[in-house]
CSV table of C-alpha atoms and ligand atoms in Angstrom, one decimal:
chain,number,residue,atom,x,y,z
C,7,UNK,CA,137.7,-60.1,138.1
C,8,UNK,CA,134.8,-59.3,140.6
C,9,UNK,CA,131.7,-61.5,140.5
C,10,UNK,CA,128.7,-59.3,139.1
C,11,UNK,CA,125.3,-60.7,139.0
C,12,UNK,CA,124.5,-62.0,135.6
C,13,UNK,CA,121.7,-63.9,134.1
C,14,UNK,CA,122.4,-66.9,131.5
C,15,UNK,CA,119.9,-69.3,130.0
C,16,UNK,CA,119.4,-71.1,126.8
C,17,UNK,CA,116.7,-72.8,124.7
C,18,UNK,CA,117.5,-75.6,122.2
C,19,UNK,CA,116.7,-75.1,118.5
C,20,UNK,CA,114.9,-78.5,118.0
C,21,UNK,CA,111.7,-77.3,116.4
C,22,UNK,CA,108.0,-76.8,118.0
C,23,UNK,CA,109.0,-74.3,120.4
C,24,UNK,CA,105.9,-74.1,122.7
C,25,UNK,CA,103.9,-72.7,125.5
C,26,UNK,CA,105.9,-74.5,128.2
C,27,UNK,CA,109.4,-73.3,126.8
C,28,UNK,CA,107.4,-69.7,126.9
C,29,UNK,CA,106.0,-69.8,130.4
C,30,UNK,CA,108.8,-72.0,132.0
C,31,UNK,CA,111.5,-70.1,130.6
C,32,UNK,CA,111.3,-67.1,127.9
C,33,UNK,CA,108.8,-64.9,130.1
C,34,UNK,CA,111.2,-65.0,133.0
C,35,UNK,CA,114.0,-64.2,130.4
C,36,UNK,CA,112.1,-60.9,129.5
C,37,UNK,CA,111.1,-59.9,133.2
C,38,UNK,CA,115.0,-60.5,134.3
C,39,UNK,CA,115.9,-57.8,131.7
C,40,UNK,CA,114.8,-55.1,134.1
C,41,UNK,CA,116.9,-56.1,137.0
C,42,UNK,CA,120.0,-57.9,135.6
C,43,UNK,CA,122.6,-57.9,132.7
C,44,UNK,CA,121.2,-61.2,130.8
C,45,UNK,CA,122.7,-63.5,128.1
C,46,UNK,CA,120.3,-65.6,126.1
C,47,UNK,CA,121.7,-68.4,124.1
C,48,UNK,CA,120.3,-70.6,121.4
C,49,UNK,CA,122.0,-73.7,122.6
C,50,UNK,CA,122.7,-75.5,119.0
C,51,UNK,CA,125.5,-77.4,120.5
C,52,UNK,CA,123.0,-79.1,122.9
C,53,UNK,CA,120.5,-79.7,120.0
C,54,UNK,CA,122.9,-82.0,117.9
C,55,UNK,CA,123.2,-84.4,121.0
C,56,UNK,CA,120.1,-86.3,119.8
C,57,UNK,CA,120.0,-88.4,116.7
C,58,UNK,CA,119.9,-86.5,113.5
C,59,UNK,CA,116.4,-87.7,112.9
C,60,UNK,CA,115.1,-85.8,115.7
C,61,UNK,CA,116.9,-82.3,115.3
C,62,UNK,CA,116.1,-82.4,111.4
C,63,UNK,CA,119.6,-81.9,109.8
C,64,UNK,CA,121.5,-78.9,108.8
C,65,UNK,CA,118.8,-76.9,107.0
C,66,UNK,CA,116.4,-77.5,109.8
C,67,UNK,CA,119.0,-76.7,112.5
C,68,UNK,CA,119.6,-73.4,111.1
C,69,UNK,CA,115.9,-72.5,110.6
C,70,UNK,CA,115.2,-73.5,114.1
C,71,UNK,CA,118.0,-71.4,115.5
C,72,UNK,CA,116.6,-68.4,113.6
C,73,UNK,CA,113.0,-69.3,114.9
C,74,UNK,CA,114.3,-69.6,118.6
C,75,UNK,CA,115.9,-66.3,118.0
C,76,UNK,CA,112.9,-64.7,116.7
C,77,UNK,CA,111.0,-65.9,119.6
C,78,UNK,CA,113.3,-64.3,122.2
C,79,UNK,CA,112.8,-61.0,120.2
C,80,UNK,CA,109.2,-61.3,119.5
C,81,UNK,CA,108.6,-62.1,123.3
C,82,UNK,CA,110.4,-59.1,124.1
C,83,UNK,CA,114.2,-59.5,124.7
C,84,UNK,CA,116.2,-56.7,123.5
C,85,UNK,CA,119.3,-58.0,121.9
C,86,UNK,CA,120.7,-54.5,122.0
C,87,UNK,CA,120.6,-54.0,125.7
C,88,UNK,CA,121.4,-57.6,126.5
C,89,UNK,CA,123.1,-60.5,124.4
C,90,UNK,CA,121.4,-63.0,122.2
C,91,UNK,CA,123.8,-65.6,120.4
C,92,UNK,CA,123.9,-69.0,119.1
C,93,UNK,CA,126.2,-71.3,121.4
C,94,UNK,CA,128.4,-72.8,118.6
C,95,UNK,CA,129.9,-69.1,117.5
C,96,UNK,CA,131.7,-69.0,120.8
C,97,UNK,CA,134.2,-71.7,121.1
C,98,UNK,CA,134.6,-71.3,125.0
C,99,UNK,CA,131.4,-73.5,125.4
C,100,UNK,CA,133.3,-76.6,123.9
C,101,UNK,CA,136.6,-76.0,125.8
C,102,UNK,CA,135.4,-75.3,129.0
C,103,UNK,CA,133.1,-78.5,128.6
C,104,UNK,CA,136.4,-80.4,128.3
C,105,UNK,CA,137.8,-78.9,131.5
C,106,UNK,CA,134.5,-79.8,133.2
C,107,UNK,CA,134.8,-83.4,131.9
C,108,UNK,CA,137.7,-83.9,133.9
C,109,UNK,CA,136.1,-82.3,137.2
C,110,UNK,CA,132.6,-83.8,137.0
C,111,UNK,CA,132.5,-87.5,138.3
C,112,UNK,CA,130.8,-90.3,136.1
C,113,UNK,CA,128.6,-91.1,139.1
C,114,UNK,CA,127.3,-87.8,139.0
C,115,UNK,CA,126.2,-88.0,135.5
C,116,UNK,CA,124.8,-91.5,136.0
C,117,UNK,CA,122.3,-89.9,138.3
C,118,UNK,CA,120.8,-87.4,135.6
C,119,UNK,CA,117.3,-88.4,134.9
C,120,UNK,CA,117.0,-86.2,131.6
C,121,UNK,CA,119.4,-88.8,130.0
C,122,UNK,CA,117.9,-91.9,131.2
C,123,UNK,CA,114.6,-90.4,129.7
C,124,UNK,CA,115.9,-89.3,126.4
C,125,UNK,CA,118.1,-92.4,126.0
C,126,UNK,CA,115.3,-94.6,126.9
C,127,UNK,CA,115.8,-98.3,127.0
C,128,UNK,CA,118.4,-98.1,123.9
C,129,UNK,CA,121.2,-96.5,126.1
C,130,UNK,CA,124.2,-98.2,124.4
C,131,UNK,CA,123.1,-96.4,121.2
C,132,UNK,CA,122.8,-92.7,122.7
C,133,UNK,CA,125.6,-90.4,121.8
C,134,UNK,CA,128.1,-89.4,124.3
C,135,UNK,CA,127.2,-85.8,123.8
C,136,UNK,CA,123.8,-86.7,125.1
C,137,UNK,CA,125.4,-88.0,128.4
C,138,UNK,CA,127.6,-85.3,128.2
C,139,UNK,CA,124.9,-82.6,128.1
C,140,UNK,CA,124.7,-81.5,131.6
C,141,UNK,CA,128.4,-81.0,131.6
C,142,UNK,CA,128.2,-78.7,128.4
C,143,UNK,CA,125.1,-77.0,130.3
C,144,UNK,CA,127.5,-76.3,133.2
C,145,UNK,CA,130.1,-74.9,130.9
C,146,UNK,CA,127.6,-72.7,129.2
C,147,UNK,CA,126.8,-70.9,132.5
C,148,UNK,CA,129.9,-70.9,134.0
C,149,UNK,CA,131.8,-69.6,130.8
C,150,UNK,CA,130.0,-66.1,131.7
C,151,UNK,CA,130.3,-66.6,135.5
C,152,UNK,CA,126.8,-66.3,135.5
C,153,UNK,CA,124.8,-66.0,139.1
C,154,UNK,CA,121.4,-66.8,138.2
C,155,UNK,CA,119.8,-69.2,135.7
C,156,UNK,CA,115.9,-68.9,134.7
C,157,UNK,CA,114.8,-72.5,133.8
C,158,UNK,CA,111.6,-74.7,133.9
C,159,UNK,CA,111.3,-77.2,136.8
C,160,UNK,CA,112.9,-80.0,134.4
C,161,UNK,CA,116.3,-78.5,134.6
C,162,UNK,CA,116.7,-78.3,138.3
C,163,UNK,CA,118.9,-81.4,138.6
C,164,UNK,CA,121.2,-80.0,135.8
C,165,UNK,CA,121.8,-76.7,137.5
C,166,UNK,CA,122.5,-78.7,140.9
C,167,UNK,CA,125.2,-80.6,138.8
C,168,UNK,CA,126.3,-77.2,137.7
C,169,UNK,CA,126.8,-76.1,141.0
C,170,UNK,CA,128.7,-79.1,142.1
C,171,UNK,CA,131.1,-78.6,139.0
C,172,UNK,CA,131.6,-75.0,140.3
C,173,UNK,CA,132.2,-75.8,143.7
C,174,UNK,CA,134.7,-79.0,142.7
C,175,UNK,CA,137.0,-76.9,140.3
C,176,UNK,CA,136.8,-74.2,143.3
C,177,UNK,CA,137.9,-76.7,145.6
C,178,UNK,CA,140.4,-78.6,143.4
C,179,UNK,CA,142.0,-75.5,142.4
C,180,UNK,CA,141.7,-73.5,145.3
C,181,UNK,CA,145.5,-72.1,145.8
C,182,UNK,CA,145.8,-71.5,142.1
C,183,UNK,CA,142.5,-69.4,142.1
C,184,UNK,CA,144.0,-67.4,144.9
C,185,UNK,CA,147.3,-67.0,143.4
C,186,UNK,CA,145.8,-65.8,140.2
C,187,UNK,CA,144.2,-62.8,142.1
C,188,UNK,CA,141.0,-64.3,143.0
C,189,UNK,CA,140.8,-63.4,146.7
C,190,UNK,CA,137.4,-64.9,147.4
C,191,UNK,CA,138.8,-68.3,146.0
C,192,UNK,CA,135.9,-68.4,143.5
C,193,UNK,CA,136.7,-68.6,139.8
C,194,UNK,CA,133.1,-69.9,139.3
C,195,UNK,CA,130.4,-68.6,141.5
C,196,UNK,CA,127.6,-71.4,142.1
C,197,UNK,CA,124.9,-70.3,140.0
C,198,UNK,CA,121.5,-70.0,141.3
C,199,UNK,CA,118.4,-71.7,139.7
C,200,UNK,CA,115.5,-69.2,139.1
C,201,UNK,CA,112.5,-71.5,138.9
C,202,UNK,CA,109.4,-69.1,139.3
C,203,UNK,CA,105.9,-68.5,138.2
C,204,UNK,CA,102.7,-70.7,138.3
C,205,UNK,CA,103.8,-72.5,135.2
C,206,UNK,CA,107.4,-73.9,135.9
C,207,UNK,CA,106.3,-77.3,134.4
C,208,UNK,CA,103.5,-77.1,131.9
C,209,UNK,CA,102.0,-80.5,131.3
C,210,UNK,CA,100.7,-82.1,127.9
C,211,UNK,CA,97.4,-81.1,126.8
C,212,UNK,CA,96.7,-84.8,126.2
C,213,UNK,CA,98.1,-86.3,129.5
C,214,UNK,CA,98.4,-83.9,132.7
C,215,UNK,CA,101.1,-86.3,133.9
C,216,UNK,CA,103.4,-85.7,131.2
C,217,UNK,CA,105.5,-82.5,130.5
C,218,UNK,CA,104.5,-80.6,127.4
C,219,UNK,CA,107.6,-81.2,125.1
C,220,UNK,CA,108.5,-80.3,121.6
C,221,UNK,CA,109.5,-84.2,120.9
C,222,UNK,CA,106.0,-85.3,121.7
C,223,UNK,CA,104.4,-86.9,118.5
C,224,UNK,CA,101.1,-85.5,119.2
C,225,UNK,CA,100.8,-81.9,118.0
C,226,UNK,CA,97.7,-81.8,120.0
C,227,UNK,CA,99.7,-82.3,123.0
C,228,UNK,CA,101.2,-78.8,122.9
C,229,UNK,CA,100.4,-75.4,121.9
C,230,UNK,CA,103.4,-73.9,119.6
C,231,UNK,CA,104.5,-70.4,119.4
C,232,UNK,CA,103.6,-70.3,115.8
C,233,UNK,CA,100.2,-71.8,116.0
C,234,UNK,CA,97.3,-69.6,114.8
C,235,UNK,CA,94.3,-68.6,116.4
C,236,UNK,CA,92.1,-71.3,115.1
C,237,UNK,CA,94.8,-74.0,115.9
C,238,UNK,CA,94.9,-72.7,119.3
C,239,UNK,CA,91.0,-72.8,119.9
C,240,UNK,CA,91.0,-76.5,118.7
C,241,UNK,CA,93.8,-77.6,120.7
C,242,UNK,CA,92.6,-76.2,124.1
C,243,UNK,CA,88.9,-77.3,123.2
C,244,UNK,CA,90.1,-80.8,122.8
C,245,UNK,CA,92.4,-80.7,125.7
C,246,UNK,CA,91.8,-83.6,128.1
C,247,UNK,CA,89.7,-82.8,131.1
C,248,UNK,CA,87.7,-84.5,133.6
C,249,UNK,CA,83.7,-84.1,134.1
C,250,UNK,CA,83.9,-82.2,137.2
C,251,UNK,CA,83.4,-78.4,137.6
C,252,UNK,CA,86.2,-76.6,138.3
C,253,UNK,CA,87.2,-76.3,142.2
C,254,UNK,CA,87.0,-72.8,144.0
C,255,UNK,CA,90.0,-73.6,145.9
C,256,UNK,CA,93.5,-74.8,144.9
C,257,UNK,CA,93.5,-77.8,147.2
C,258,UNK,CA,90.8,-79.3,144.9
C,259,UNK,CA,93.0,-79.2,141.9
C,260,UNK,CA,95.7,-81.6,143.8
C,261,UNK,CA,94.1,-84.9,142.1
C,262,UNK,CA,93.2,-83.5,138.8
C,263,UNK,CA,96.4,-83.1,137.0
C,264,UNK,CA,94.6,-81.9,133.7
C,265,UNK,CA,92.7,-79.2,135.5
C,266,UNK,CA,95.4,-78.1,137.6
C,267,UNK,CA,97.6,-77.6,134.1
C,268,UNK,CA,94.9,-75.5,132.4
C,269,UNK,CA,94.4,-73.2,135.7
C,270,UNK,CA,98.4,-73.0,135.8
C,271,UNK,CA,98.6,-71.8,132.3
C,272,UNK,CA,95.6,-69.2,132.6
C,273,UNK,CA,97.1,-68.1,135.9
C,274,UNK,CA,100.6,-67.5,134.1
C,275,UNK,CA,99.3,-65.9,131.2
C,276,UNK,CA,97.2,-63.4,133.1
C,277,UNK,CA,99.8,-62.6,135.7
C,278,UNK,CA,97.6,-64.2,138.6
C,279,UNK,CA,97.7,-66.8,141.0
C,280,UNK,CA,95.7,-70.1,140.6
C,281,UNK,CA,93.6,-69.0,143.7
C,282,UNK,CA,92.6,-66.0,142.1
C,283,UNK,CA,91.7,-67.7,138.8
C,284,UNK,CA,89.7,-70.3,140.9
C,285,UNK,CA,87.9,-67.5,142.7
C,286,UNK,CA,86.7,-66.4,139.2
C,287,UNK,CA,86.1,-69.6,137.6
C,288,UNK,CA,85.4,-72.1,140.5
C,289,UNK,CA,82.2,-73.9,140.4
C,290,UNK,CA,81.7,-73.1,136.7
C,291,UNK,CA,81.6,-75.3,133.7
C,292,UNK,CA,84.8,-76.5,132.2
C,293,UNK,CA,83.6,-75.3,128.7
C,294,UNK,CA,83.3,-71.8,129.8
C,295,UNK,CA,86.7,-71.8,131.4
C,296,UNK,CA,88.2,-73.2,128.3
C,297,UNK,CA,86.5,-70.4,126.1
C,298,UNK,CA,88.3,-67.8,128.6
C,299,UNK,CA,91.4,-69.8,128.2
C,300,UNK,CA,91.3,-69.6,124.4
C,301,UNK,CA,90.8,-66.0,124.3
C,302,UNK,CA,93.4,-65.3,126.5
C,303,UNK,CA,95.9,-67.6,124.9
C,304,UNK,CA,95.2,-66.0,121.4
C,305,UNK,CA,95.4,-62.4,122.6
C,306,UNK,CA,98.8,-63.1,124.3
C,307,UNK,CA,100.5,-65.5,121.7
C,308,UNK,CA,99.2,-64.0,118.5
C,309,UNK,CA,101.3,-60.9,118.6
C,310,UNK,CA,104.3,-63.1,119.3
C,311,UNK,CA,103.7,-65.5,116.3
C,312,UNK,CA,103.0,-62.6,114.0
C,313,UNK,CA,106.5,-60.9,115.0
C,314,UNK,CA,108.3,-64.2,114.7
C,315,UNK,CA,106.7,-64.5,111.2
C,316,UNK,CA,108.0,-61.0,110.2
C,317,UNK,CA,111.5,-61.6,111.7
C,318,UNK,CA,111.9,-65.0,110.0
C,319,UNK,CA,111.0,-63.5,106.5
C,320,UNK,CA,114.6,-61.7,106.9
C,321,UNK,CA,117.1,-64.4,107.9
C,322,UNK,CA,120.0,-61.8,107.3
C,323,UNK,CA,118.7,-59.5,110.1
C,324,UNK,CA,118.4,-62.5,112.6
C,325,UNK,CA,121.9,-63.7,111.5
C,326,UNK,CA,123.4,-60.2,112.0
C,327,UNK,CA,121.9,-60.2,115.7
C,328,UNK,CA,123.3,-63.6,116.6
C,329,UNK,CA,126.7,-62.6,115.1
C,330,UNK,CA,126.8,-59.3,117.1
C,331,UNK,CA,125.7,-61.1,120.3
C,332,UNK,CA,128.5,-63.7,119.7
C,333,UNK,CA,130.9,-61.0,119.3
C,334,UNK,CA,129.9,-59.7,122.7
C,335,UNK,CA,129.5,-62.8,124.4
C,336,UNK,CA,133.2,-63.9,123.0
C,337,UNK,CA,134.8,-61.0,125.2
C,338,UNK,CA,133.5,-62.3,128.4
C,339,UNK,CA,134.1,-65.8,127.7
C,340,UNK,CA,137.7,-65.3,126.5
C,341,UNK,CA,138.3,-63.5,129.9
C,342,UNK,CA,137.1,-66.6,131.6
C,343,UNK,CA,138.9,-69.1,129.4
C,344,UNK,CA,142.3,-67.1,130.0
C,345,UNK,CA,141.7,-67.2,133.9
C,346,UNK,CA,140.7,-70.8,133.7
C,347,UNK,CA,143.6,-72.1,131.6
C,348,UNK,CA,146.0,-70.2,133.7
C,349,UNK,CA,144.5,-71.7,137.0
C,350,UNK,CA,144.8,-75.1,135.5
C,351,UNK,CA,148.2,-74.6,134.3
C,352,UNK,CA,147.9,-74.6,130.6
C,353,UNK,CA,150.7,-72.4,128.9
C,354,UNK,CA,149.4,-69.9,126.4
C,355,UNK,CA,150.2,-67.0,124.3
C,356,UNK,CA,150.2,-63.9,126.5
K,15,AQP,N1,106.8,-78.4,129.7
K,15,AQP,C1,107.6,-77.1,130.0
K,15,AQP,N2,107.3,-76.4,131.1
K,15,AQP,C2,108.0,-75.5,131.8
K,15,AQP,N3,109.2,-75.3,131.2
K,15,AQP,C3,109.5,-75.9,130.2
K,15,AQP,N4,110.8,-75.9,129.5
K,15,AQP,C4,110.9,-77.0,128.6
K,15,AQP,N5,109.6,-77.6,128.6
K,15,AQP,C5,108.9,-77.1,129.6
K,15,AQP,C6,111.8,-75.2,129.7
K,15,AQP,O1,112.1,-74.5,128.8
K,15,AQP,C7,113.6,-74.0,128.6
K,15,AQP,C8,114.3,-74.4,127.1
K,15,AQP,O2,114.0,-76.0,127.1
K,15,AQP,P1,115.0,-76.8,126.0
K,15,AQP,O3,114.7,-76.3,124.5
K,15,AQP,O4,116.3,-76.5,126.2
K,15,AQP,O5,114.9,-78.1,126.4
K,15,AQP,P2,113.8,-79.3,126.6
K,15,AQP,O6,113.5,-79.2,128.3
K,15,AQP,O7,114.4,-80.6,126.2
K,15,AQP,O8,112.4,-78.7,126.0
K,15,AQP,P3,111.3,-79.9,125.7
K,15,AQP,O9,110.6,-78.9,125.0
K,15,AQP,O10,110.7,-80.6,126.6
K,15,AQP,O11,112.2,-80.8,124.5
K,15,AQP,P4,112.1,-82.3,124.4
K,15,AQP,O12,110.8,-82.8,124.0
K,15,AQP,O13,113.3,-82.5,123.4
K,15,AQP,O14,112.2,-82.7,125.8
K,15,AQP,C9,114.0,-74.7,129.8
K,15,AQP,O15,114.3,-73.9,130.6
K,15,AQP,C10,113.1,-75.8,130.0
K,15,AQP,O16,113.4,-76.0,131.5
């Protein structure tokens, strides 16, 4: 089993898919199709780590799984050339998580900031699954022996943990890995995070110091991929700003998180750098810049929203894409699981 360059990433079906998910992750998923074999997963096992009241229950979970799939396809992911599926259809994710639970150290998980943020003050009441989330994420990636993982900035720490788990497994089982024909001693290549572009951390439209997030109680804090043109315009016009005109150079954005965020969004959507955007809009009124941003957002996002709507009207078609993707993902996952089981010493049917 030679290591081939392969991309893996996932999005949780927890509703309110937003511009941050799009610019931080999905845009890069689309781009990487040109150069890599890609596997894109709707991570439904991750979604249920939160209380049922957060992910909405069975009907919502199924709907949101189809909606993320529709967003992938509407944004330009080709499910025929690449693989698109939902995580729970491939049993290897849960199986490999168990092996990795016995490799990862409690001290490593105790350092994960996302768990601290999501569990909040009521940590005793958080699910074991939420605590174990980063181990499941490592299994997602390494089940396909993926080498590159496009994610937003918030997932950097989890990616480092996935690398630590890969390295510890390779060390703990070094002799067995070699004796099973992996001459380089690597069953799991340490995956590289790909955190690229001017919008790796899109911030809330209401507070430039907080990440744009699906779970923010204010819908005005985010632009949802399903928002219509009027809603997008309203949200951008209401977005928090400061009274100063835009600076002409990027350095001038440093103490101004809200301005920095909007310029970053414009840059990412127009495929330009923040410096280029400021060359055009620097010194001008915020209201003019916001008008241009509304126009750009509507131009870029409206076709995605209408294609999502079209796809969502035919759930049978979306499910067929997920089933076909899961069948193809299972072939790769099965191969890795057979090797992992042999290396650990589990007896299995040949
Ligand atoms: N604000 C963001 N800016 C840039 N990238 C982001 N991502 C999420 N928020 C931003 C990236 O989107 C991908 C999918 O995220 P996810 O759905 O798996 O999980 P999440 O990070 O928990 O998403 P949210 O929207 O922030 O949800 P809540 O409210 O539950 O915390 C990932 O690559 C992520 O980096």
